[in-house]
Amino acid sequence: MAPRLVLLEVLLEEWLLRPLQALAAVRPVAEFYRLKRKMVDSPFRHQALLVADQFAVTFDGHLRELPGSCPLLLAQDVSAEPSFTLLLNADSHSFLLIGLNDDTVSVQKNGQVRVNCNSTVSHTFHGSRGLAVRVRANVMQLSNQNGVSVSCDLLRLVCSFTLDGWLHGRSAGLFGTNDNEAGNDSPLPDGSQAENQDRFWHSWVAGGEGAGCTKVAKQLPKAAATPISCSFLFSSPDSPLSSCFRVVDPGQFLSACGPSPSKTPCRLAHAFVHLCQENYVPLELPAKCLRL
């Protein structure tokens, strides 16, 4: 009888208990959004994300930490007739400088938006080639007829950069290449691929490779109070972001947190929520992050 009982236990474990355990681990909401994204996703739009001057999410979804306050070329049109340029930390006042044909739009570190170096946009500005800049409730939205659009949260300095499908493969910079090929997401100005991340960001420092810019380790305050932890946000099944874990990989966000400034978890949460919303998952920023 003993061998039969052992065999029965093995069969019960293999055929019944393990499938039930696997089923219990499935989060139905997360699976629903993963399948929905696969059904409605479109390859005809490319988007990258800038999170303050701390992180960037490339066109292919790679999260990268930025090297401090260096002036960095995020994206530029590499076609024969360049139509856009994005520059981070162009000067002491500018957070993001956007060059579009005959116009220049600057998102200032104090939250103001200036056009062509002098005009401050309080509501709406219209420029050449269909350029429209709108500022409402601490959000700037920019678009033009060439298929370029930028949206910025002026309080948190989180900006998305979107290119329409007909600009496929025309962008190079720290945001990578907008060609839906994850394997070439670290381009150098000469078109080759960087062998490591330091070489990659170093090559896109404005003013020439390096330009005297060095990657400085962030100095953290001794008692930096964090309103919410990264481990809870990006790994806990009870996280308010968990319904999107099967759509946007939370692992790279968790890895990026590390020993970082106290605002980092919520900045990363803001980026994660934005990416989830772009992938049709209706998430909201955690309540604790809204207070920052």
Tab-separated table of N, CA, C and O in Angstrom, residues 12 33 43 169 205:
chain	number	residue	atom	x	y	z
A	12	LEU	N	-1.165	13.669	-7.278
A	12	LEU	CA	-1.975	14.794	-6.809
A	12	LEU	C	-1.193	16.101	-6.868
A	12	LEU	O	-1.718	17.147	-7.255
A	33	TYR	N	-5.054	43.256	-19.105
A	33	TYR	CA	-4.423	44.409	-19.743
A	33	TYR	C	-3.273	43.988	-20.656
A	33	TYR	O	-3.018	44.628	-21.673
A	43	PRO	N	2.259	50.016	-34.066
A	43	PRO	CA	3.676	50.316	-34.286
A	43	PRO	C	3.897	51.657	-34.976
A	43	PRO	O	5.017	52.003	-35.303
A	169	GLY	N	12.565	55.773	-37.718
A	169	GLY	CA	14.000	55.599	-37.912
A	169	GLY	C	14.796	56.865	-38.106
A	169	GLY	O	15.990	56.805	-38.405
A	205	VAL	N	26.834	64.065	-25.086
A	205	VAL	CA	26.964	65.326	-24.358
A	205	VAL	C	27.068	66.451	-25.376
A	205	VAL	O	27.864	66.385	-26.312
